[in-house]
CSV table of C-alpha atoms in Angstrom, one decimal:
chain,number,residue,atom,x,y,z
A,143,MET,CA,-2.0,-18.9,-3.4
A,144,THR,CA,-5.2,-17.4,-2.0
A,145,GLU,CA,-5.0,-16.1,1.5
A,146,SER,CA,-8.3,-15.4,3.3
A,147,ALA,CA,-8.6,-12.5,5.7
A,148,ALA,CA,-8.6,-13.1,9.5
A,149,ARG,CA,-7.3,-11.2,12.4
A,150,HIS,CA,-4.0,-9.6,11.3
A,151,THR,CA,-1.0,-9.5,13.5
A,152,PRO,CA,-0.2,-5.9,14.4
A,153,GLY,CA,2.1,-4.4,11.8
A,154,THR,CA,0.8,-6.5,8.9
A,155,PRO,CA,-0.3,-4.6,5.9
A,156,CYS,CA,-4.1,-5.3,5.9
A,157,TRP,CA,-5.6,-2.7,3.5
A,158,GLU,CA,-4.8,-0.5,0.6
A,159,SER,CA,-6.5,2.9,0.0
A,160,LEU,CA,-6.3,5.5,-2.7
A,161,MET,CA,-7.6,9.1,-2.5
A,162,VAL,CA,-8.4,10.7,-5.8
A,163,HIS,CA,-10.1,13.7,-7.3
A,164,GLY,CA,-12.1,11.8,-9.9
A,165,MET,CA,-13.7,8.8,-8.3
A,166,ALA,CA,-15.8,7.7,-11.3
A,167,ALA,CA,-12.9,7.8,-13.7
A,168,THR,CA,-10.7,6.0,-11.2
A,169,GLN,CA,-13.2,3.2,-10.7
A,170,LYS,CA,-13.5,2.8,-14.4
A,171,PHE,CA,-9.7,2.5,-14.8
A,172,TYR,CA,-9.2,-0.1,-12.1
A,173,GLY,CA,-12.4,-1.9,-12.9
A,174,ALA,CA,-11.2,-2.4,-16.5
A,175,LEU,CA,-7.6,-3.2,-15.3
A,176,PHE,CA,-8.2,-5.6,-12.5
A,177,GLY,CA,-11.9,-6.6,-12.9
A,178,TRP,CA,-12.9,-4.8,-9.7
A,179,GLU,CA,-16.5,-4.0,-8.8
A,180,PHE,CA,-17.4,-1.3,-6.2
A,181,LEU,CA,-19.7,-0.9,-3.2
A,182,PRO,CA,-20.1,2.1,-0.9
A,183,GLY,CA,-17.8,2.1,2.2
A,184,PRO,CA,-17.6,4.3,5.3
A,185,GLN,CA,-18.2,8.0,4.6
A,186,GLN,CA,-16.5,9.5,7.6
A,187,LEU,CA,-13.8,11.1,5.4
A,188,GLY,CA,-16.1,11.8,2.5
A,189,PRO,CA,-17.3,9.6,-0.4
A,190,TYR,CA,-15.6,6.2,-0.3
A,191,VAL,CA,-16.0,2.9,-2.1
A,192,ARG,CA,-14.6,-0.6,-1.5
A,193,ALA,CA,-13.2,-2.5,-4.5
A,194,LEU,CA,-14.3,-6.1,-4.7
A,195,LEU,CA,-12.9,-9.0,-6.8
A,196,ASP,CA,-15.2,-11.9,-7.2
A,197,GLY,CA,-17.2,-10.6,-4.2
A,198,HIS,CA,-14.2,-10.2,-1.9
A,199,GLU,CA,-13.0,-6.8,-0.7
A,200,VAL,CA,-9.5,-6.0,-1.8
A,201,ALA,CA,-9.0,-2.2,-1.6
A,202,GLY,CA,-10.6,1.2,-1.1
A,203,ILE,CA,-10.9,4.4,-3.1
A,204,GLY,CA,-12.0,7.7,-1.7
A,205,HIS,CA,-12.7,11.2,-2.9
A,206,LEU,CA,-10.0,14.0,-2.4
A,207,PRO,CA,-11.7,17.4,-2.4
A,208,ALA,CA,-10.5,19.8,-5.2
A,209,ASP,CA,-9.0,22.2,-2.6
A,210,ARG,CA,-6.8,19.4,-1.1
A,211,HIS,CA,-3.6,19.3,-3.2
A,212,LEU,CA,-2.1,16.2,-1.7
A,213,PRO,CA,-0.1,13.6,-3.6
A,214,ILE,CA,-2.3,11.0,-5.3
A,215,ALA,CA,-0.9,7.7,-4.0
A,216,TRP,CA,-1.8,4.2,-2.8
A,217,THR,CA,-1.5,4.1,1.0
A,218,PRO,CA,-1.0,0.8,2.9
A,219,TYR,CA,-2.8,0.4,6.3
A,220,LEU,CA,-0.9,-1.5,9.0
A,221,ALA,CA,-3.0,-3.5,11.4
A,222,THR,CA,-3.1,-2.5,15.1
A,223,ASP,CA,-5.0,-3.7,18.1
A,224,ASP,CA,-5.1,-0.1,19.5
A,225,ALA,CA,-5.1,2.8,17.1
A,226,HIS,CA,-4.7,5.4,19.9
A,227,ALA,CA,-1.7,3.7,21.5
A,228,THR,CA,0.0,3.2,18.1
A,229,ALA,CA,-0.6,6.8,17.2
A,230,GLU,CA,1.0,7.9,20.4
A,231,MET,CA,4.0,5.6,19.7
A,232,ILE,CA,4.3,7.1,16.2
A,233,ARG,CA,4.6,10.6,17.7
A,234,HIS,CA,7.1,9.3,20.3
A,235,CYS,CA,9.3,7.7,17.7
A,236,GLY,CA,9.5,10.9,15.5
A,237,GLY,CA,6.6,10.3,13.1
A,238,THR,CA,3.6,12.5,12.5
A,239,VAL,CA,-0.1,11.7,12.8
A,240,ALA,CA,-2.0,13.8,10.3
A,241,VAL,CA,-5.5,12.3,10.7
A,242,GLY,CA,-7.2,10.6,13.6
A,243,PRO,CA,-7.4,8.2,15.2
A,244,LEU,CA,-11.1,8.3,14.3
A,245,ASP,CA,-14.0,5.9,14.0
A,246,ALA,CA,-14.9,4.6,10.5
A,247,GLY,CA,-18.5,3.6,11.5
A,248,GLU,CA,-18.7,0.0,12.6
A,249,ALA,CA,-15.8,-1.0,10.4
A,250,GLY,CA,-13.1,0.0,12.8
A,251,ARG,CA,-10.7,2.9,13.8
A,252,LEU,CA,-8.0,4.5,11.6
A,253,ALA,CA,-5.3,7.0,11.6
A,254,ILE,CA,-3.1,8.4,8.8
A,255,ALA,CA,0.5,9.1,9.6
A,256,SER,CA,4.0,9.6,8.2
A,257,ASP,CA,7.3,8.2,9.3
A,258,PRO,CA,10.3,10.4,10.1
A,259,ALA,CA,11.3,10.4,6.4
A,260,GLY,CA,7.9,11.6,5.3
A,261,ALA,CA,6.4,8.3,3.9
A,262,VAL,CA,2.6,8.2,4.4
A,263,PHE,CA,0.9,5.1,5.8
A,264,GLY,CA,-2.3,4.3,7.7
A,265,ILE,CA,-3.0,2.2,10.8
A,266,TRP,CA,-6.2,0.2,11.1
A,267,GLN,CA,-7.9,-1.2,14.2
A,268,ALA,CA,-10.4,-3.7,12.9
A,269,ALA,CA,-13.9,-4.1,14.1
A,270,ALA,CA,-16.5,-5.3,11.6
A,271,HIS,CA,-14.0,-4.8,8.7
A,272,ALA,CA,-10.8,-6.9,9.1
A,273,GLY,CA,-9.2,-5.6,5.9
A,274,ALA,CA,-8.6,-7.2,2.5
A,275,ALA,CA,-10.6,-10.4,2.3
A,276,VAL,CA,-8.3,-12.1,-0.3
A,277,LYS,CA,-4.8,-11.6,-1.6
A,278,GLY,CA,-2.3,-13.4,-3.7
A,279,VAL,CA,-4.5,-13.8,-6.8
A,280,PRO,CA,-4.5,-11.6,-9.9
A,281,GLY,CA,-6.1,-8.2,-9.1
A,282,THR,CA,-5.1,-8.2,-5.4
A,283,PRO,CA,-2.3,-6.5,-3.4
A,284,VAL,CA,0.6,-8.9,-2.9
A,285,TRP,CA,3.4,-6.9,-1.4
A,286,ASN,CA,4.3,-3.5,0.1
A,287,GLU,CA,7.7,-1.9,-0.1
A,288,LEU,CA,8.9,1.3,1.5
A,289,VAL,CA,11.1,3.3,-0.8
A,290,THR,CA,13.3,5.6,1.2
A,291,ARG,CA,16.8,7.2,1.3
A,292,ASP,CA,18.3,4.6,3.6
A,293,THR,CA,17.0,1.7,5.7
A,294,ALA,CA,19.0,2.2,8.9
A,295,SER,CA,17.1,5.0,10.7
A,296,VAL,CA,13.6,4.4,9.3
A,297,GLY,CA,13.8,0.7,9.8
A,298,LYS,CA,14.2,1.3,13.5
A,299,PHE,CA,11.1,3.5,13.5
A,300,TYR,CA,8.9,0.7,12.2
A,301,GLN,CA,10.6,-1.9,14.4
A,302,HIS,CA,9.8,0.1,17.5
A,303,LEU,CA,6.2,0.5,16.4
A,304,PHE,CA,5.5,-3.2,15.6
A,305,GLY,CA,8.4,-5.3,16.8
A,306,TYR,CA,9.3,-6.5,13.3
A,307,GLU,CA,12.2,-8.9,12.9
A,308,GLU,CA,14.6,-7.5,10.2
A,309,GLU,CA,16.4,-9.5,7.6
A,310,ALA,CA,19.0,-7.3,5.8
A,311,VAL,CA,20.5,-7.8,2.4
A,312,VAL,CA,24.2,-7.3,2.9
A,313,SER,CA,25.7,-5.8,-0.3
A,314,ALA,CA,27.9,-2.9,-1.2
A,315,ASP,CA,25.4,-1.5,-3.7
A,316,PHE,CA,22.0,-2.7,-2.4
A,317,ASP,CA,20.3,-1.5,0.8
A,318,TYR,CA,17.3,-3.6,1.6
A,319,LEU,CA,15.4,-4.9,4.7
A,320,THR,CA,12.7,-7.4,4.8
A,321,LEU,CA,10.3,-7.0,7.7
A,322,HIS,CA,9.0,-10.2,9.3
A,323,LEU,CA,6.2,-11.0,11.7
A,324,ASP,CA,5.4,-14.4,13.1
A,325,GLY,CA,8.4,-15.8,11.1
A,326,ARG,CA,7.1,-14.6,7.7
A,327,PRO,CA,7.9,-11.6,5.5
A,328,VAL,CA,5.2,-8.9,5.4
A,329,ALA,CA,6.9,-5.9,3.8
A,330,GLY,CA,10.2,-4.5,2.5
A,331,VAL,CA,12.3,-1.4,3.0
A,332,HIS,CA,14.4,-0.3,0.1
A,333,GLY,CA,17.1,2.3,0.6
A,334,VAL,CA,17.8,4.0,-2.7
A,335,GLY,CA,20.0,6.9,-1.6
A,336,ASN,CA,20.2,9.8,-4.0
A,337,ALA,CA,18.0,7.9,-6.5
A,338,LEU,CA,15.0,8.8,-4.3
A,339,PRO,CA,12.7,10.9,-6.6
A,340,ARG,CA,12.8,14.5,-5.6
A,341,ASP,CA,9.1,15.0,-6.5
A,342,LEU,CA,7.9,12.0,-4.6
A,343,GLY,CA,10.2,11.6,-1.6
A,344,ALA,CA,10.0,8.6,0.7
A,345,HIS,CA,6.9,6.6,-0.1
A,346,TRP,CA,5.2,3.2,0.2
A,347,MET,CA,4.8,1.2,-3.1
A,348,THR,CA,2.0,-1.2,-3.5
A,349,TYR,CA,2.5,-4.4,-5.6
A,350,PHE,CA,-0.5,-5.9,-7.3
A,351,GLU,CA,-0.5,-9.5,-8.6
A,352,VAL,CA,-1.3,-9.9,-12.3
A,353,GLU,CA,-1.6,-12.8,-14.7
A,354,ASP,CA,0.7,-11.3,-17.3
A,355,THR,CA,2.9,-8.3,-16.6
A,356,ASP,CA,3.4,-7.2,-20.2
A,357,ASP,CA,-0.2,-7.5,-21.1
A,358,THR,CA,-1.2,-5.5,-18.0
A,359,VAL,CA,1.3,-2.7,-18.8
A,360,GLN,CA,-0.2,-2.4,-22.3
A,361,ARG,CA,-3.7,-2.3,-20.8
A,362,VAL,CA,-2.6,0.5,-18.4
A,363,VAL,CA,-1.5,2.6,-21.3
A,364,GLU,CA,-4.7,1.9,-23.3
A,365,LEU,CA,-6.7,3.0,-20.2
A,366,GLY,CA,-4.9,6.4,-19.9
A,367,GLY,CA,-2.2,5.5,-17.5
A,368,HIS,CA,1.5,5.5,-18.1
A,369,VAL,CA,4.7,3.5,-17.6
A,370,LEU,CA,7.2,4.6,-14.9
A,371,ARG,CA,9.5,1.7,-15.2
A,372,PRO,CA,9.2,-0.9,-18.0
A,373,ALA,CA,8.7,-4.6,-17.4
A,374,ARG,CA,11.7,-6.5,-16.2
A,375,ASP,CA,12.5,-9.8,-14.6
A,376,GLY,CA,13.6,-10.0,-11.0
A,377,GLY,CA,14.0,-12.4,-8.2
A,378,HIS,CA,10.3,-12.4,-7.3
A,379,GLY,CA,8.9,-12.5,-10.8
A,380,ARG,CA,8.3,-10.2,-13.8
A,381,MET,CA,7.3,-6.7,-12.7
A,382,ALA,CA,6.7,-3.1,-14.0
A,383,THR,CA,5.9,0.2,-12.3
A,384,VAL,CA,3.1,2.2,-13.7
A,385,ALA,CA,0.7,5.0,-12.8
A,386,ASP,CA,-3.0,5.5,-13.2
A,387,PRO,CA,-4.4,8.5,-15.0
A,388,GLU,CA,-4.3,10.7,-11.9
A,389,GLY,CA,-0.6,9.7,-11.3
A,390,ALA,CA,-0.9,7.2,-8.5
A,391,ALA,CA,2.1,4.8,-8.9
A,392,PHE,CA,1.9,1.1,-8.3
A,393,THR,CA,3.8,-2.0,-9.3
A,394,VAL,CA,2.3,-5.0,-11.1
A,395,VAL,CA,4.0,-8.3,-10.8
A,396,ARG,CA,3.5,-11.8,-12.0
A,397,SER,CA,5.1,-13.7,-9.2
A,398,ALA,CA,7.6,-16.4,-9.9
A,399,ARG,CA,5.8,-19.7,-9.7
């Protein structure tokens, strides 16, 4: 189902952004994979483009300078009505604000932060740019999931920030929270214990809707990416976790229909 952009309730993932060393090669990869086209975006943090699908903005890609050896990863931005107040709350609750808040031209205000477990996320106070203009169709972000050691402590951090209602999966071997706003699920928190990758640590995972999971995985490999977790069937559809040529991990899913 297509969902058009409007004002996002604070705490809702509203934008996905990727910082890479090779912007041209990255645009070529995602353009071929998802059919994205690109237009220039705000340049406050350096060269940046917005990815469009059928003329609708869906994500952003920016340039990471060669001397900045940061993890290459998709980063979700959570909506806020007041970036300054949210940044202060992040610090108060034990998180870290690494960048901002700062103005992104007429588009809005942003900050980049990490939760107490180290997972990086952004906050976005919209002005001219509300965020993703369409979602829920192939080639667009459809879900965000925090992968962390356990849900108990970090779940409270996000709940304090945005007032999420939490729905826990009660199981002896599965630690999962679904975060709800306005009565609907907006993100998940998956506690994986000692299975948390040492080289990655706690992180947010972006899910992209695709028409055919297996075909998309094959295309990822053909375009120079690689498979992190092969295609499998789950409760929400058929999914696989892959990485682009610079190593940014993401999950592709054909939602159960």
